[in-house]
Coordinates of C-alpha atoms and ligand atoms in Angstrom, one line a residue:
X94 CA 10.2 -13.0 11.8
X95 CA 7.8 -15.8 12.7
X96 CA 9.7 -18.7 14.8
X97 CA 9.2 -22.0 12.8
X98 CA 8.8 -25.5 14.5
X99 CA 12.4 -27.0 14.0
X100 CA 10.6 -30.3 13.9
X101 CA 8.4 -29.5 11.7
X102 CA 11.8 -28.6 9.2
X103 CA 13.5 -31.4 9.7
X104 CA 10.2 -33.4 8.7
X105 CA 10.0 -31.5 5.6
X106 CA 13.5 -32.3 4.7
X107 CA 13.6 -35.6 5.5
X108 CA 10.1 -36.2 3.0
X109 CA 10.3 -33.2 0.2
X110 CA 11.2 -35.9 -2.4
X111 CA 8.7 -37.8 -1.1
X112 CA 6.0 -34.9 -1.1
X113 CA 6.5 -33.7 -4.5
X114 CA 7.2 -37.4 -6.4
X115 CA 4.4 -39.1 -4.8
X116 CA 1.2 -38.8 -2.8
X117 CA 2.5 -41.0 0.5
X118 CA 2.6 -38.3 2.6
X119 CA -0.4 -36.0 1.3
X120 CA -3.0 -36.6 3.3
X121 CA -1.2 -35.8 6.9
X122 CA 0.8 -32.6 5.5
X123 CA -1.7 -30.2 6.2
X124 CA -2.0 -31.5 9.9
X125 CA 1.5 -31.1 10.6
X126 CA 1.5 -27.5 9.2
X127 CA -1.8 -26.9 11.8
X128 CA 0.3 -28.9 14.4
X129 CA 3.1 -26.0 13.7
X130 CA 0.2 -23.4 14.4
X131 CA 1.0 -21.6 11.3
X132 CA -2.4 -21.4 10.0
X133 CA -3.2 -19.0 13.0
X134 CA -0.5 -16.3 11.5
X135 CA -1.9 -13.1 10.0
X136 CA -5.1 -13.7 10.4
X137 CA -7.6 -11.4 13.0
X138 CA -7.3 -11.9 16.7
X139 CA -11.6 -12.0 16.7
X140 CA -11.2 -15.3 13.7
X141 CA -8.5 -16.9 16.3
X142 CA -5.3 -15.3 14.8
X143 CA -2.1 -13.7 16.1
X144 CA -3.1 -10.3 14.3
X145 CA 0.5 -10.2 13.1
X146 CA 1.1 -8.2 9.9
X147 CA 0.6 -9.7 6.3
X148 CA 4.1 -9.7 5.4
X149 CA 4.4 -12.9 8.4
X150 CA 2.2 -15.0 6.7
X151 CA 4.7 -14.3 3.5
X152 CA 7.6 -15.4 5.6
X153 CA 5.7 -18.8 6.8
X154 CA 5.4 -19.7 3.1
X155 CA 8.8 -18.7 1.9
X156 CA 10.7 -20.8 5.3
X157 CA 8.3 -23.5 4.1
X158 CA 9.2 -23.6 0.6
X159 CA 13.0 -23.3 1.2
X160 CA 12.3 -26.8 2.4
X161 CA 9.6 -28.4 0.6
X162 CA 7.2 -26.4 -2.8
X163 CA 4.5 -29.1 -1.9
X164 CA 4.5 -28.0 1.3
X165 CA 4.7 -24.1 1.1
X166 CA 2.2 -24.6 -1.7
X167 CA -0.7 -26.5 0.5
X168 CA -0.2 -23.8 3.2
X169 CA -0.9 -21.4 0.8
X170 CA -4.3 -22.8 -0.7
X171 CA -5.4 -23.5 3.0
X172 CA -4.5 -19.6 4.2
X173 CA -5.7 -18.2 0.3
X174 CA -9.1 -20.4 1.1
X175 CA -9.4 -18.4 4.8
X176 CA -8.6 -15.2 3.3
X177 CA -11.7 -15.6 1.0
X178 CA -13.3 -16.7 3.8
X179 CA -12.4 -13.9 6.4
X180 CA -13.3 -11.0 3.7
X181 CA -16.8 -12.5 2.9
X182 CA -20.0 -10.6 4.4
X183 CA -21.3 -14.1 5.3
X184 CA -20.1 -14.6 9.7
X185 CA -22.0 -17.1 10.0
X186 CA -20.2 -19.2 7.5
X187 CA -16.6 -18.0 8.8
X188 CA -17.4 -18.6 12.2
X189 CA -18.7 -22.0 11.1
X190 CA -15.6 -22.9 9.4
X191 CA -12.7 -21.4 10.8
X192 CA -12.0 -23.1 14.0
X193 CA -11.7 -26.2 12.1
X194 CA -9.3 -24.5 9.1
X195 CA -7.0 -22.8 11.6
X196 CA -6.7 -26.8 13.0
X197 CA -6.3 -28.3 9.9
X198 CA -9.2 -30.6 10.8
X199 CA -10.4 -29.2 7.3
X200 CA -8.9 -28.9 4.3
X201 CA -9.7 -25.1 2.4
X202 CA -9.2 -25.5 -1.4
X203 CA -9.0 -22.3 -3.7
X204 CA -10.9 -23.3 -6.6
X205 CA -10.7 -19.8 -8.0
X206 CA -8.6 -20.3 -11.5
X207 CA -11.0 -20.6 -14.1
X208 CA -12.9 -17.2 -12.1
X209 CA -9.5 -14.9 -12.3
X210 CA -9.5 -16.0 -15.8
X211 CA -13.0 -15.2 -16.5
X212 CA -13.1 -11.8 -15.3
X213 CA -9.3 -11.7 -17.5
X214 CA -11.9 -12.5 -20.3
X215 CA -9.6 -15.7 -20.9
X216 CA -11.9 -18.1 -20.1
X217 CA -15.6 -19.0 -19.6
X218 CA -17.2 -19.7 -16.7
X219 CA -17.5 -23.9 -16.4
X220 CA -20.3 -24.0 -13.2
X221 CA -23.6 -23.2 -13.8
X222 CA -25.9 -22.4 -10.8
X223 CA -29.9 -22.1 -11.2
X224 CA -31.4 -20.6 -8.3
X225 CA -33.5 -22.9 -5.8
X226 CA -36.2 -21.7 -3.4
X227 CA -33.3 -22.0 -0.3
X228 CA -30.1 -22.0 -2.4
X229 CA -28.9 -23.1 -5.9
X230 CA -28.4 -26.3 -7.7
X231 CA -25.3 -26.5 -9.4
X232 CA -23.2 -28.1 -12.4
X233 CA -20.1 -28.3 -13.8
X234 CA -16.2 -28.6 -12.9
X235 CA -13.4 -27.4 -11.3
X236 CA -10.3 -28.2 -13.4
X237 CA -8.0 -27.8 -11.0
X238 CA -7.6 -27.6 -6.6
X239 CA -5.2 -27.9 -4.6
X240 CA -6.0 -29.3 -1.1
X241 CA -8.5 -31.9 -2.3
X242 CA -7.7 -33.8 0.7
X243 CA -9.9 -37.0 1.4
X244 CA -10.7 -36.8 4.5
X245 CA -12.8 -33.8 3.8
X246 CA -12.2 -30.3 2.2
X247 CA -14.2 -27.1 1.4
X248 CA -13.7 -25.5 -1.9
X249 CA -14.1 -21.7 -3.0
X250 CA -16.0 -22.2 -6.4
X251 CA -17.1 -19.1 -8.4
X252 CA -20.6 -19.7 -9.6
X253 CA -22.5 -18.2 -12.6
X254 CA -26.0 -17.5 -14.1
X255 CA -27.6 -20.2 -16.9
X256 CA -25.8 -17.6 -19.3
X257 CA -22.3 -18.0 -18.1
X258 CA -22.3 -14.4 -16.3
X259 CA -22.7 -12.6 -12.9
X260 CA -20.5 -15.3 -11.0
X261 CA -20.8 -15.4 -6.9
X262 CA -18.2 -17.2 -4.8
X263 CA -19.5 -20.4 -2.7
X264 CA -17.5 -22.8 -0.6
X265 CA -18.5 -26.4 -1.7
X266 CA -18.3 -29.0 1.0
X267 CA -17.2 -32.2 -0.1
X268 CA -20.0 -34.3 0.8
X269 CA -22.8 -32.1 -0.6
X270 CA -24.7 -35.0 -3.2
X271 CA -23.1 -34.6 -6.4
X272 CA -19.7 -33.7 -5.6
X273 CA -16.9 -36.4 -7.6
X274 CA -13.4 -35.4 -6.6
X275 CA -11.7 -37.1 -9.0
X276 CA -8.6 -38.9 -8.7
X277 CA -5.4 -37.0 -7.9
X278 CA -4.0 -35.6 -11.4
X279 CA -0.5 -37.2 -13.0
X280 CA 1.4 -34.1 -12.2
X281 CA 5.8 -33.8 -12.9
X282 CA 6.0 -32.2 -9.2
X283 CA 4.3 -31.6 -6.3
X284 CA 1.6 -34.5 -6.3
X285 CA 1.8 -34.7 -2.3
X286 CA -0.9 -32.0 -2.5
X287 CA -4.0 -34.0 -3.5
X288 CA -4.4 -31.7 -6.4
X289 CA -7.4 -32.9 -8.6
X290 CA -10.7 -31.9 -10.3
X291 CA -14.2 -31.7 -9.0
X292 CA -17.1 -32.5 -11.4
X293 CA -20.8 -31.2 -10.1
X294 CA -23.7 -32.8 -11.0
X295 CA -26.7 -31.2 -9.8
X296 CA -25.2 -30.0 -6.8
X297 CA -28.2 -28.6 -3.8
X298 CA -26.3 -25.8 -2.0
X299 CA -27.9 -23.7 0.8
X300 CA -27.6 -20.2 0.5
X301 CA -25.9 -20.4 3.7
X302 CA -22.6 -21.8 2.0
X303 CA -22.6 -18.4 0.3
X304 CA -19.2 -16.8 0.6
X305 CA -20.0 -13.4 -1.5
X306 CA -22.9 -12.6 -4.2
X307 CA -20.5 -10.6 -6.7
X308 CA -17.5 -12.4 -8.2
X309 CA -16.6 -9.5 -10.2
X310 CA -16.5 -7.3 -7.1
X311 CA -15.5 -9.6 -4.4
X312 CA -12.4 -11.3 -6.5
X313 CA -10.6 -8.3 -7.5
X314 CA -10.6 -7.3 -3.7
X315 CA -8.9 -11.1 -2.9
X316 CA -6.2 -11.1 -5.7
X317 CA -3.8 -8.7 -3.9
X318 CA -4.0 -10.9 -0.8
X319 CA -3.7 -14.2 -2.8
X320 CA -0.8 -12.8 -5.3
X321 CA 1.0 -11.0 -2.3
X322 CA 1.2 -14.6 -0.7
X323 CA 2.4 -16.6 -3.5
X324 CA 5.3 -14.1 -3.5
X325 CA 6.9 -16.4 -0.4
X326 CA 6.9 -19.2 -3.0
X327 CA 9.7 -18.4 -5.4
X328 CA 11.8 -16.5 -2.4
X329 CA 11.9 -19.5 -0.1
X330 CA 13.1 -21.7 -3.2
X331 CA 16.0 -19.2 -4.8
X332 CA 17.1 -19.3 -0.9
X333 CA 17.5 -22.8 -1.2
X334 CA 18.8 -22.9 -4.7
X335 CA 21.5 -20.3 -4.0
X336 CA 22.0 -21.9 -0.6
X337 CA 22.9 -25.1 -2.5
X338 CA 25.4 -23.2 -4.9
X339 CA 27.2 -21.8 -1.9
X340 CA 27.8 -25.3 -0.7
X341 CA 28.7 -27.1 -4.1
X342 CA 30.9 -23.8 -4.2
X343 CA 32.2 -24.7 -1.2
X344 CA 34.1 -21.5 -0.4
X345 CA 36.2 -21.5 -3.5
X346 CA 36.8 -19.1 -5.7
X347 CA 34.3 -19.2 -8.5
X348 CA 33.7 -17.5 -11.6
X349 CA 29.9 -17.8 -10.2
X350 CA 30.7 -16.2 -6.9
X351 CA 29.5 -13.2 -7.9
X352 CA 26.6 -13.8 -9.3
X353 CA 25.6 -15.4 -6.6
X354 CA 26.0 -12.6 -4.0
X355 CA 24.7 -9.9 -6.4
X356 CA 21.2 -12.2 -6.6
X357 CA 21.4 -12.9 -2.7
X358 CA 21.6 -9.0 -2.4
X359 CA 18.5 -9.1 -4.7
X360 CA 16.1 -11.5 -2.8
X361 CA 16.9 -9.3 0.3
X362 CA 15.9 -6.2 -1.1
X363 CA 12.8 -7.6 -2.6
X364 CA 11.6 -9.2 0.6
X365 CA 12.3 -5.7 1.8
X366 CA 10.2 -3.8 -0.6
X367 CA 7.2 -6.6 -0.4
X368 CA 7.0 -6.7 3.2
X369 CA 6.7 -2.9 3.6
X370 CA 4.8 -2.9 0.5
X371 CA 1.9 -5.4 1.8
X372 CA 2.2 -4.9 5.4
X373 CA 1.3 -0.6 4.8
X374 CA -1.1 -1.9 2.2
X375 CA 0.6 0.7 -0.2
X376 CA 0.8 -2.7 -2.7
X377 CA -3.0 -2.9 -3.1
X378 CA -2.9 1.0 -4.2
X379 CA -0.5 -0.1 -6.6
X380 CA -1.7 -2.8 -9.0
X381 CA 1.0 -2.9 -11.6
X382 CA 3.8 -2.9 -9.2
X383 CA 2.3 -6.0 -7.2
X384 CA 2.0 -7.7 -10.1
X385 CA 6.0 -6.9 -11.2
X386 CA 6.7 -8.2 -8.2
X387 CA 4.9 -11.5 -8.5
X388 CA 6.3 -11.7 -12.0
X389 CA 10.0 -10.7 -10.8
X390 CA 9.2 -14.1 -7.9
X391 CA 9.5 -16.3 -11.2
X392 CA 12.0 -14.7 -12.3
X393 CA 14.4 -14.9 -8.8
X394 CA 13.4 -18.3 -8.4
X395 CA 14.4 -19.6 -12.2
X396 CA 17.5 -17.9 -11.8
X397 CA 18.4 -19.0 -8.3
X398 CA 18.0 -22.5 -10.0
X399 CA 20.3 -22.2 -12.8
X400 CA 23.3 -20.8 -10.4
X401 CA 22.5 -23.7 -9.0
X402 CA 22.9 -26.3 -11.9
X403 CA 25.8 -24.3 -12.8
X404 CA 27.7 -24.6 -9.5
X405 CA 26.8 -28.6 -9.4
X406 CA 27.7 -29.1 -12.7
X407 CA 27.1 -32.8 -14.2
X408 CA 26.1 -33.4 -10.6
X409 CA 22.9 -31.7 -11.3
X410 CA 22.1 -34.6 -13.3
X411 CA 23.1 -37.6 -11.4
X412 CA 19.4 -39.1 -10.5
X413 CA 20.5 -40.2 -6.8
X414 CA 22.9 -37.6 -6.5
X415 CA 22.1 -34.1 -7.3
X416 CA 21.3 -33.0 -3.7
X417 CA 17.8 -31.7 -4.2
X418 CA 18.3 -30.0 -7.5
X419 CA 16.4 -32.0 -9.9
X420 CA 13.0 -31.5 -7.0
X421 CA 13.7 -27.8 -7.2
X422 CA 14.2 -27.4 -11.1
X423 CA 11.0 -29.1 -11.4
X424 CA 9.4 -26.8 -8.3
X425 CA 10.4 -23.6 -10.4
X426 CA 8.3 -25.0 -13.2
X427 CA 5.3 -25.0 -11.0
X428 CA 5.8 -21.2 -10.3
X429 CA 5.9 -20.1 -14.4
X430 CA 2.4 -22.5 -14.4
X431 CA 0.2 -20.9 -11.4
X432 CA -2.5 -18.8 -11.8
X433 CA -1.6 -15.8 -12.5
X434 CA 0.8 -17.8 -15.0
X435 CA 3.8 -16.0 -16.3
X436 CA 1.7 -15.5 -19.5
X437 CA -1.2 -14.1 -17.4
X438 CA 1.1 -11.8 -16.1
X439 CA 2.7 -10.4 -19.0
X440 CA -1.0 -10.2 -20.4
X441 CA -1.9 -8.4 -17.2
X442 CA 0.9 -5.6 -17.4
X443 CA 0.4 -4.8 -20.9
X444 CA -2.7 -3.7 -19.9
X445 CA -2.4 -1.8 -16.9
Ligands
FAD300 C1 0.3 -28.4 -9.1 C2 -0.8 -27.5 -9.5 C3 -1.7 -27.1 -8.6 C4 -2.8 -26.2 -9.0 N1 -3.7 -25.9 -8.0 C5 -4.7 -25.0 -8.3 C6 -5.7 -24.6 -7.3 O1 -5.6 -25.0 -6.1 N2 -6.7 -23.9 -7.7 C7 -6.8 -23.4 -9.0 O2 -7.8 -22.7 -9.2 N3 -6.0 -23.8 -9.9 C8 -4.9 -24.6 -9.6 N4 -4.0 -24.9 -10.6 C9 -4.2 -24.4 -12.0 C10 -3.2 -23.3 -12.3 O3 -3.0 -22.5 -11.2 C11 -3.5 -22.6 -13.6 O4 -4.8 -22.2 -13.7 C12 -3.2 -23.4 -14.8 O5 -2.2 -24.2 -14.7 C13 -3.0 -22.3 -15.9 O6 -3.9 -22.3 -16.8 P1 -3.6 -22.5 -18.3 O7 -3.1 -23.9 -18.4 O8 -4.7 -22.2 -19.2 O9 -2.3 -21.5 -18.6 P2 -2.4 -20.0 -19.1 O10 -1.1 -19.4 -18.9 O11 -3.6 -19.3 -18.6 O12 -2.6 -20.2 -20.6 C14 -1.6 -20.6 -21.5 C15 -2.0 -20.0 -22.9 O13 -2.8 -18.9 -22.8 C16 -2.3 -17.8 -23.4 N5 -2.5 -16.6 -22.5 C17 -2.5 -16.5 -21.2 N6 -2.7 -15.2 -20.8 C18 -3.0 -14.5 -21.9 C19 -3.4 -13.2 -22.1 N7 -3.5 -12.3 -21.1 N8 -3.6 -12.8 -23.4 C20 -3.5 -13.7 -24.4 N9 -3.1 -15.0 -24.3 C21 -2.9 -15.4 -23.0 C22 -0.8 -18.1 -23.4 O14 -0.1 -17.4 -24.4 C23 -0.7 -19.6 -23.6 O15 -0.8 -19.9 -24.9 C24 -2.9 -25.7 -10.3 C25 -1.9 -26.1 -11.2 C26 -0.9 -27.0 -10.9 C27 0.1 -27.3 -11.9

């Protein structure tokens, strides 16, 4: 298990409401998580990592979301932004960048929705490059990133021809001419993580900001990595939830007593089967069981948080006095909403 900064913990505790009500604490979030040196987990020993197995970077996101969504949530768009970056072709760009990611001097935003939906055949694609003599020029919008901060981010964008096909990936610095990050959008939860949309108007990117030529190859290579990770999400928040029923419990015997071990006995085995699962890589061999497993997340969370509610009773809906509940009903939310989407999901394993 990766050791986590008790300081760091107690900071997240003492500002979650803060962090997923409003954007007062955004912009230094992602320095304290850099400060915890968690960005440096998983990743190669030759990019300036600890080399430690996948599954570790997992249980960084689920001990951060047991405390805070936001917080769990901007560490994973900052380590899903370096995992792009660490399996693209392009060293010069990783070795450009990283140094400053694993520090959290820059801010690595996963622009890569409206792509995974594209190549679902969900969507179209919404930036348009046209090839320049030492790059491209580019237009359109990202809908949606997370890790927008302002002091300066990168984005991975997915790119396509003047017909809307062949996408490559690029990351997009923020202070290429062109670039509008718009203000942060009026979200329910988590709007401590300068989440916003990026309009593009005729955008002059190098071809050195390259991060892969094929989309359609180099994205399904990413997804297990990316999905794998968001799998902490929903664990670290039905800990929470079920640790807050145990407490409202408070060692009594309960009707809901049991259904409260038998889920606890449920979120062990399935950290057991994901961690073995990612960290022998027999997960990316297996498509439709990765995706379960993401799906089943949702699930665990969602019902971690109704045990919850039930065990507070009319607690749960004091406004001052629900002990965290209302933050985490509205975190569970989040998880049915992220790409993939619960929808996407269900979409995805009719098909395989
Ligand atoms: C706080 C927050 C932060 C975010 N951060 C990022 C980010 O950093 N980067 C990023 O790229 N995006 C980000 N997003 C966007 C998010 O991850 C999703 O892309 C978006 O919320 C889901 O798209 P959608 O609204 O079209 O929902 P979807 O679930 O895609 O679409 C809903 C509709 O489409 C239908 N549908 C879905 N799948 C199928 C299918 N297979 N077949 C048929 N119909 C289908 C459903 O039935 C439903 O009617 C963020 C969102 C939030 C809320």
């Amino acid at each position: 298990m990766v050791r986590m900064d008790e300081t760091l913990l107690a900071w997240l505790d003492a500002h979650a409401e803060e962090l997923d009500t409003n954007t007062a604490e955004a912009d230094g979030l992602l320095a304290r998580l850099a400060q915890a040196n968690l960005f440096t987990v998983a990743v190669p020993e030759r990019d300036g990592g600890d080399a430690r197995a996948p599954s570790a970077a997992v249980d960084v996101i689920a001990a951060l979301a047991e405390h805070s969504l936001s917080a769990a949530f901007v560490f994973w768009a900052q380590r899903a932004f370096m995992a792009c970056l660490l399996a693209s072709p392009n060293r010069d760009l990783v070795q450009r960048l990283m140094p400053d990611l694993l520090h959290g001097r820059l801010a690595g935003a996963p622009g890569l929705s409206n792509a995974m939906k594209f190549l679902g055949g969900l969507d179209r694609l919404r930036i348009a490059g046209v090839p320049t003599p030492d790059g491209v020029r580019l237009n359109g919008a990202v809908s949606w990133a997370t890790n927008l901060r302002r002091q300066g981010f990168v984005a991975a964008i997915a790119v396509g021809d003047e017909h809307g096909d062949n996408p490559s990936v690029f990351a997009l610095p923020h202070d290429a001419p062109g670039v509008a990050r718009e203000p942060d959008l009026d979200l329910l939860a988590l709007r401590g993580t300068n989440t916003a949309a990026l309009r593009l108007d005729d955008v002059a990117l190098e071809a050195s900001w390259q991060i892969h030529p094929q989309a359609r190859v180099f994205l399904p290579g990413i997804r297990p990595t990316f999905v794998g990770l968001q799998c902490g999400l929903g664990l670290g928040l039905a800990c929470a939830s079920l640790r807050a029923a145990r407490a409202a419990l408070d060692g009594r015997p309960s009707v809901l007593s049991g259904e409260v071990d038998a889920l606890d006995a449920d979120i062990a085995a399935y950290r057991r089967t994901l961690a073995s699962g990612l960290d022998d890589g027999s997960l990316r061999e297996r498509p439709r069981d990765l995706l379960a497993l993401r799906l089943r997340m949702v699930a665990l969370a969602s019902d971690a948080v109704a045990l919850e509610l039930q065990a507070l009773g009319g607690r749960a809906l004091l406004r001052t006095d629900n002990g965290g509940y209302a933050r985490r009903a509205r975190e569970a939310a989040f998880l049915a909403v992220v790409t993939p989407t619960v929808a996407q999901l269900k979409g995805d394993l009719q098909r395989c």
